[in-house]
JSON list of C-alpha atoms in Angstrom, two decimals:
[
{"chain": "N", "resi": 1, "resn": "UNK", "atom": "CA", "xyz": [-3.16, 43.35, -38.21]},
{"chain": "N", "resi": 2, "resn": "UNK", "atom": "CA", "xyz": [-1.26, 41.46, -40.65]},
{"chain": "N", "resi": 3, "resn": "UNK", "atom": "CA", "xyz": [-1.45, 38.22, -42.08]},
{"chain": "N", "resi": 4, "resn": "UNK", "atom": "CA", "xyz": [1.42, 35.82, -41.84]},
{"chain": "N", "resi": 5, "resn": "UNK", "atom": "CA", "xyz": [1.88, 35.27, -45.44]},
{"chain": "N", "resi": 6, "resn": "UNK", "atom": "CA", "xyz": [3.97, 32.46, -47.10]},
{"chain": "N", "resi": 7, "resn": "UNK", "atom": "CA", "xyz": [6.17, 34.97, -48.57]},
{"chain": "N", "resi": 8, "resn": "UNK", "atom": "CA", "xyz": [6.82, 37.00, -45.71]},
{"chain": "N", "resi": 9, "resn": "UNK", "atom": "CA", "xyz": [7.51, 33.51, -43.78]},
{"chain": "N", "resi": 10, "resn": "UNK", "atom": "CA", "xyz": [10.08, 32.70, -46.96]},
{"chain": "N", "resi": 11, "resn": "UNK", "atom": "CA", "xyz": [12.08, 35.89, -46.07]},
{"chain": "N", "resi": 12, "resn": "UNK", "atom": "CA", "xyz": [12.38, 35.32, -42.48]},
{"chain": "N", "resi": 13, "resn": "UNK", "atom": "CA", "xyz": [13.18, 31.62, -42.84]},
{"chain": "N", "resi": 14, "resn": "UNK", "atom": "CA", "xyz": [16.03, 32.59, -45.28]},
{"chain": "N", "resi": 15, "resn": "UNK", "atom": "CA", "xyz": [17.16, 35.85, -43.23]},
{"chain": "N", "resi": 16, "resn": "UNK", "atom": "CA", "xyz": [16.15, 37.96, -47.02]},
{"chain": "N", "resi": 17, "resn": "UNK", "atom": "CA", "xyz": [14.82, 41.42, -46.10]},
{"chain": "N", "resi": 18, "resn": "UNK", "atom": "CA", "xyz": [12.40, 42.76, -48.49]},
{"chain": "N", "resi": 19, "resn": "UNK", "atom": "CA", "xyz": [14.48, 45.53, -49.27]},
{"chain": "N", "resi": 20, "resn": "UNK", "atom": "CA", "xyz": [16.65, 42.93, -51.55]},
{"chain": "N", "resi": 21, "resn": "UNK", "atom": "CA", "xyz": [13.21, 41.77, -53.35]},
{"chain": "N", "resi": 22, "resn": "UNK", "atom": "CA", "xyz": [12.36, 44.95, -53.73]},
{"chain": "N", "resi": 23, "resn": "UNK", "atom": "CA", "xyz": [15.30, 46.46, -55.41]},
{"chain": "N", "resi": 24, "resn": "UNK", "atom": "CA", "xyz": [15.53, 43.31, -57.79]},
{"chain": "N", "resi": 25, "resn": "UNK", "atom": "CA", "xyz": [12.39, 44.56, -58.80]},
{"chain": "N", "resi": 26, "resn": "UNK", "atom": "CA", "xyz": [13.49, 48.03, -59.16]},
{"chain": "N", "resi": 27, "resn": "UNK", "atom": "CA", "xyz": [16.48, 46.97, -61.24]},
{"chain": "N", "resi": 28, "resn": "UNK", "atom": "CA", "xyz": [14.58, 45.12, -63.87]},
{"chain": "N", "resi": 29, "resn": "UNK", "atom": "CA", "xyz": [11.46, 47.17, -64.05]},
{"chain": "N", "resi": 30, "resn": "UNK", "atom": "CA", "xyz": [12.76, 50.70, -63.32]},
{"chain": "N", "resi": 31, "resn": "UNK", "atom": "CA", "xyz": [9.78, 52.78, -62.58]},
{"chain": "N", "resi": 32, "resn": "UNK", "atom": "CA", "xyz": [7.11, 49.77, -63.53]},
{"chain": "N", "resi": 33, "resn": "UNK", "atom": "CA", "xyz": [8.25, 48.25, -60.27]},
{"chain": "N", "resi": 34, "resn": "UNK", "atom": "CA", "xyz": [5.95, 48.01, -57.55]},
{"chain": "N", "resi": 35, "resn": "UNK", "atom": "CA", "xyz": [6.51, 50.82, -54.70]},
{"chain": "N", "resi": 36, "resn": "UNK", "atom": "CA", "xyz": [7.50, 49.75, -50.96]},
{"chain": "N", "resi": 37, "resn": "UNK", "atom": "CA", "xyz": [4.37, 50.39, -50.05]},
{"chain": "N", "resi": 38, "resn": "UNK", "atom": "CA", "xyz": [2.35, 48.32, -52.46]},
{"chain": "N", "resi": 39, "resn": "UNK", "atom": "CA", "xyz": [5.03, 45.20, -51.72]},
{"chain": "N", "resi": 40, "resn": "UNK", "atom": "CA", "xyz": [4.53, 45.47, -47.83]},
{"chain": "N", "resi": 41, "resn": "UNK", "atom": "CA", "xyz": [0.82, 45.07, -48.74]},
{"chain": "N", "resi": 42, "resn": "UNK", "atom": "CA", "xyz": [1.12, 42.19, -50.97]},
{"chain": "N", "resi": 43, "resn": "UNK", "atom": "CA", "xyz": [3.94, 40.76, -48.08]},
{"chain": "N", "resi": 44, "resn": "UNK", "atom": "CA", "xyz": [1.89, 41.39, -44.91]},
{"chain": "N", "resi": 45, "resn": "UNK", "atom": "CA", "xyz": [-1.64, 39.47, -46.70]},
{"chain": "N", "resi": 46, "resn": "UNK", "atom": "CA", "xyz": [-3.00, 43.86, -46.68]},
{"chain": "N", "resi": 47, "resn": "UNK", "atom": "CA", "xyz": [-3.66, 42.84, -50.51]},
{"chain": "N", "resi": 48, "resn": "UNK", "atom": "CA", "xyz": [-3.73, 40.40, -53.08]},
{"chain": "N", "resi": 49, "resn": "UNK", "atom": "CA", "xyz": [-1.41, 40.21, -56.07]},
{"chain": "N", "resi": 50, "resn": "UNK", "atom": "CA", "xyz": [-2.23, 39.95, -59.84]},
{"chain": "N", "resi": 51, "resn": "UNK", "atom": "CA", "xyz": [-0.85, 37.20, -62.06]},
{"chain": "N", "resi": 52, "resn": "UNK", "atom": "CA", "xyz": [2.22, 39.45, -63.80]},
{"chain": "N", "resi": 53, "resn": "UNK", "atom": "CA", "xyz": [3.27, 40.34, -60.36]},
{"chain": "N", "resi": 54, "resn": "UNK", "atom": "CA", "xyz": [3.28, 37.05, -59.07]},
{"chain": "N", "resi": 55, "resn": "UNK", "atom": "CA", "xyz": [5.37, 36.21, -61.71]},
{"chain": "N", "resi": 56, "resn": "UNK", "atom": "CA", "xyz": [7.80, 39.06, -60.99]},
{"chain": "N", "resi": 57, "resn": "UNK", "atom": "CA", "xyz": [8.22, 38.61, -57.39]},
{"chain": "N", "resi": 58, "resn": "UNK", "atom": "CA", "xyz": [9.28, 34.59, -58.03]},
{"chain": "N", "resi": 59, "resn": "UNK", "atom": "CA", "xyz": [11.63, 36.05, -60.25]},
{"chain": "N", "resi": 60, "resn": "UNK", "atom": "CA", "xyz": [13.24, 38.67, -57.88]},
{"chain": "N", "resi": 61, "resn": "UNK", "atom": "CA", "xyz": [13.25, 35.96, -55.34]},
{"chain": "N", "resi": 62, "resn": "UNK", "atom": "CA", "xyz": [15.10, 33.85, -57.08]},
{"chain": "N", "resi": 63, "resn": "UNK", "atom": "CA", "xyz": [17.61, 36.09, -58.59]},
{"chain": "N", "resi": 64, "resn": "UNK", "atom": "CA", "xyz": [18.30, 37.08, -54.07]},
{"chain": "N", "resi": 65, "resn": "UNK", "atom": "CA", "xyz": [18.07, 33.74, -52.99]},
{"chain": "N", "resi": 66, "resn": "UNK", "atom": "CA", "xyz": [20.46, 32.51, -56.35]},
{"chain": "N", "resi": 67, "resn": "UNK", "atom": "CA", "xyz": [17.80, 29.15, -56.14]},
{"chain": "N", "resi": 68, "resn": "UNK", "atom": "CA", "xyz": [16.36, 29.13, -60.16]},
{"chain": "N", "resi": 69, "resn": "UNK", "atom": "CA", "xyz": [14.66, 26.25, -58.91]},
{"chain": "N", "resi": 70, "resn": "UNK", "atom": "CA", "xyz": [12.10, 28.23, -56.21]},
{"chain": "N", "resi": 71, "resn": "UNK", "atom": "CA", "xyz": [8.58, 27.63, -56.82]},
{"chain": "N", "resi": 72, "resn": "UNK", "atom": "CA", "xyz": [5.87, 29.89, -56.41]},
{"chain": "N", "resi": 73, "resn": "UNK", "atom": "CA", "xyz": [4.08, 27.87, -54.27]},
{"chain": "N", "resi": 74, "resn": "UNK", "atom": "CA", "xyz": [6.93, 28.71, -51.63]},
{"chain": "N", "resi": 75, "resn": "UNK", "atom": "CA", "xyz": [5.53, 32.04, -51.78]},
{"chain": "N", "resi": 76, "resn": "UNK", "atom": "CA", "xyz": [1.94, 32.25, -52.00]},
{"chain": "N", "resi": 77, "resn": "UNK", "atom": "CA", "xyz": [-0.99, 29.44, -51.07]},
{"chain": "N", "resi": 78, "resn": "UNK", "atom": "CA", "xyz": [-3.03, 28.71, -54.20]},
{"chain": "N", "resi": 79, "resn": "UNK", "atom": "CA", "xyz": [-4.19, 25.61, -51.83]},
{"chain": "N", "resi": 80, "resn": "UNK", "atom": "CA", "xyz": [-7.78, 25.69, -52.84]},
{"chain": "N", "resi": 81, "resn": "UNK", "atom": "CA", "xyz": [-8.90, 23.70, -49.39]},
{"chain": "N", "resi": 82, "resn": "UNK", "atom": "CA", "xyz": [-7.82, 26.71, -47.30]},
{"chain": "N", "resi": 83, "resn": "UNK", "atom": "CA", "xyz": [-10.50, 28.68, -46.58]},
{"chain": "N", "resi": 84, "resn": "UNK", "atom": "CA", "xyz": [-8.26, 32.42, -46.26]},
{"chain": "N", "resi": 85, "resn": "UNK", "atom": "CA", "xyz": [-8.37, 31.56, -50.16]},
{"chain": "N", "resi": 86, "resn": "UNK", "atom": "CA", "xyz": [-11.65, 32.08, -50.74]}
]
Protein backbone atom coordinates (compact mmCIF):
# COMPACT_ATOMS: atom_id res chain seq x y z
CA UNK A 1 0.00 0.00 0.00
CA UNK A 2 0.97 3.43 -0.68
CA UNK A 3 0.72 6.54 1.00
CA UNK A 4 -1.02 9.47 -0.57
CA UNK A 5 1.80 11.82 -0.44
CA UNK A 6 1.63 15.65 -0.97
CA UNK A 7 3.78 15.34 -3.89
CA UNK A 8 2.16 12.66 -5.60
CA UNK A 9 -1.26 14.71 -4.89
CA UNK A 10 0.77 17.93 -6.58
CA UNK A 11 1.22 15.87 -9.82
CA UNK A 12 -2.22 14.71 -10.16
CA UNK A 13 -3.76 18.06 -9.26
CA UNK A 14 -1.58 19.68 -12.03
CA UNK A 15 -1.99 16.63 -14.62
CA UNK A 16 2.45 16.42 -14.28
CA UNK A 17 3.46 12.76 -14.66
CA UNK A 18 6.51 11.87 -12.84
CA UNK A 19 8.20 10.97 -15.83
CA UNK A 20 8.66 14.97 -16.47
CA UNK A 21 10.17 15.32 -12.73
CA UNK A 22 12.11 12.69 -13.29
CA UNK A 23 13.87 13.56 -16.43
CA UNK A 24 14.44 17.23 -15.08
CA UNK A 25 16.34 15.45 -12.71
CA UNK A 26 18.13 13.40 -15.16
CA UNK A 27 19.03 16.46 -17.20
CA UNK A 28 20.72 18.37 -14.47
CA UNK A 29 22.28 15.58 -12.53
CA UNK A 30 23.12 13.05 -15.28
CA UNK A 31 23.86 9.84 -13.56
CA UNK A 32 23.65 11.52 -9.78
CA UNK A 33 19.93 11.59 -10.44
CA UNK A 34 17.77 9.52 -8.51
CA UNK A 35 16.54 6.20 -10.46
CA UNK A 36 12.63 5.64 -11.22
CA UNK A 37 12.58 3.41 -8.76
CA UNK A 38 13.98 5.33 -5.85
CA UNK A 39 11.50 8.49 -6.98
CA UNK A 40 8.31 6.20 -6.99
CA UNK A 41 9.43 5.40 -3.40
CA UNK A 42 9.98 8.83 -2.24
CA UNK A 43 6.39 9.71 -4.41
CA UNK A 44 4.21 6.84 -3.12
CA UNK A 45 5.36 7.72 1.04
CA UNK A 46 7.60 3.76 0.38
CA UNK A 47 10.55 6.12 1.74
CA UNK A 48 11.65 9.21 3.07
CA UNK A 49 13.85 11.77 1.33
CA UNK A 50 17.13 13.45 2.51
CA UNK A 51 17.57 17.21 2.64
CA UNK A 52 19.72 17.59 -0.94
CA UNK A 53 16.99 15.68 -2.56
CA UNK A 54 14.32 17.60 -1.28
CA UNK A 55 15.94 20.39 -2.56
CA UNK A 56 16.30 18.84 -6.03
CA UNK A 57 12.90 17.63 -6.53
CA UNK A 58 11.42 21.49 -5.70
CA UNK A 59 13.71 22.40 -8.25
CA UNK A 60 12.65 19.90 -11.03
CA UNK A 61 9.16 20.77 -10.09
CA UNK A 62 9.43 24.01 -10.70
CA UNK A 63 11.45 24.05 -13.79
CA UNK A 64 7.88 21.39 -15.23
CA UNK A 65 5.40 23.35 -13.68
CA UNK A 66 7.41 26.92 -15.01
CA UNK A 67 6.03 28.30 -11.20
CA UNK A 68 9.72 29.66 -9.54
CA UNK A 69 7.52 30.57 -6.88
CA UNK A 70 6.45 26.68 -5.67
CA UNK A 71 7.19 25.98 -2.19
CA UNK A 72 8.28 22.91 -0.76
CA UNK A 73 5.72 22.69 1.53
CA UNK A 74 3.41 21.95 -1.63
CA UNK A 75 5.30 18.88 -1.78
CA UNK A 76 6.09 17.33 1.38
CA UNK A 77 4.37 17.84 5.13
CA UNK A 78 7.04 19.06 7.56
CA UNK A 79 3.68 19.83 9.72
CA UNK A 80 5.10 18.77 13.00
CA UNK A 81 1.31 18.18 14.57
CA UNK A 82 0.75 15.29 12.12
CA UNK A 83 1.42 12.31 13.62
CA UNK A 84 2.59 10.20 9.97
CA UNK A 85 5.60 12.70 10.78
CA UNK A 86 6.81 11.22 13.56
Amino acid sequence: PHVETPLQKWLDRNGYASARVEAKLRERMHDRAPSRTQFGRWRLGRAEPRRDDIVHIVWAAREVSGDPNLQVEELFDFDPANEENW
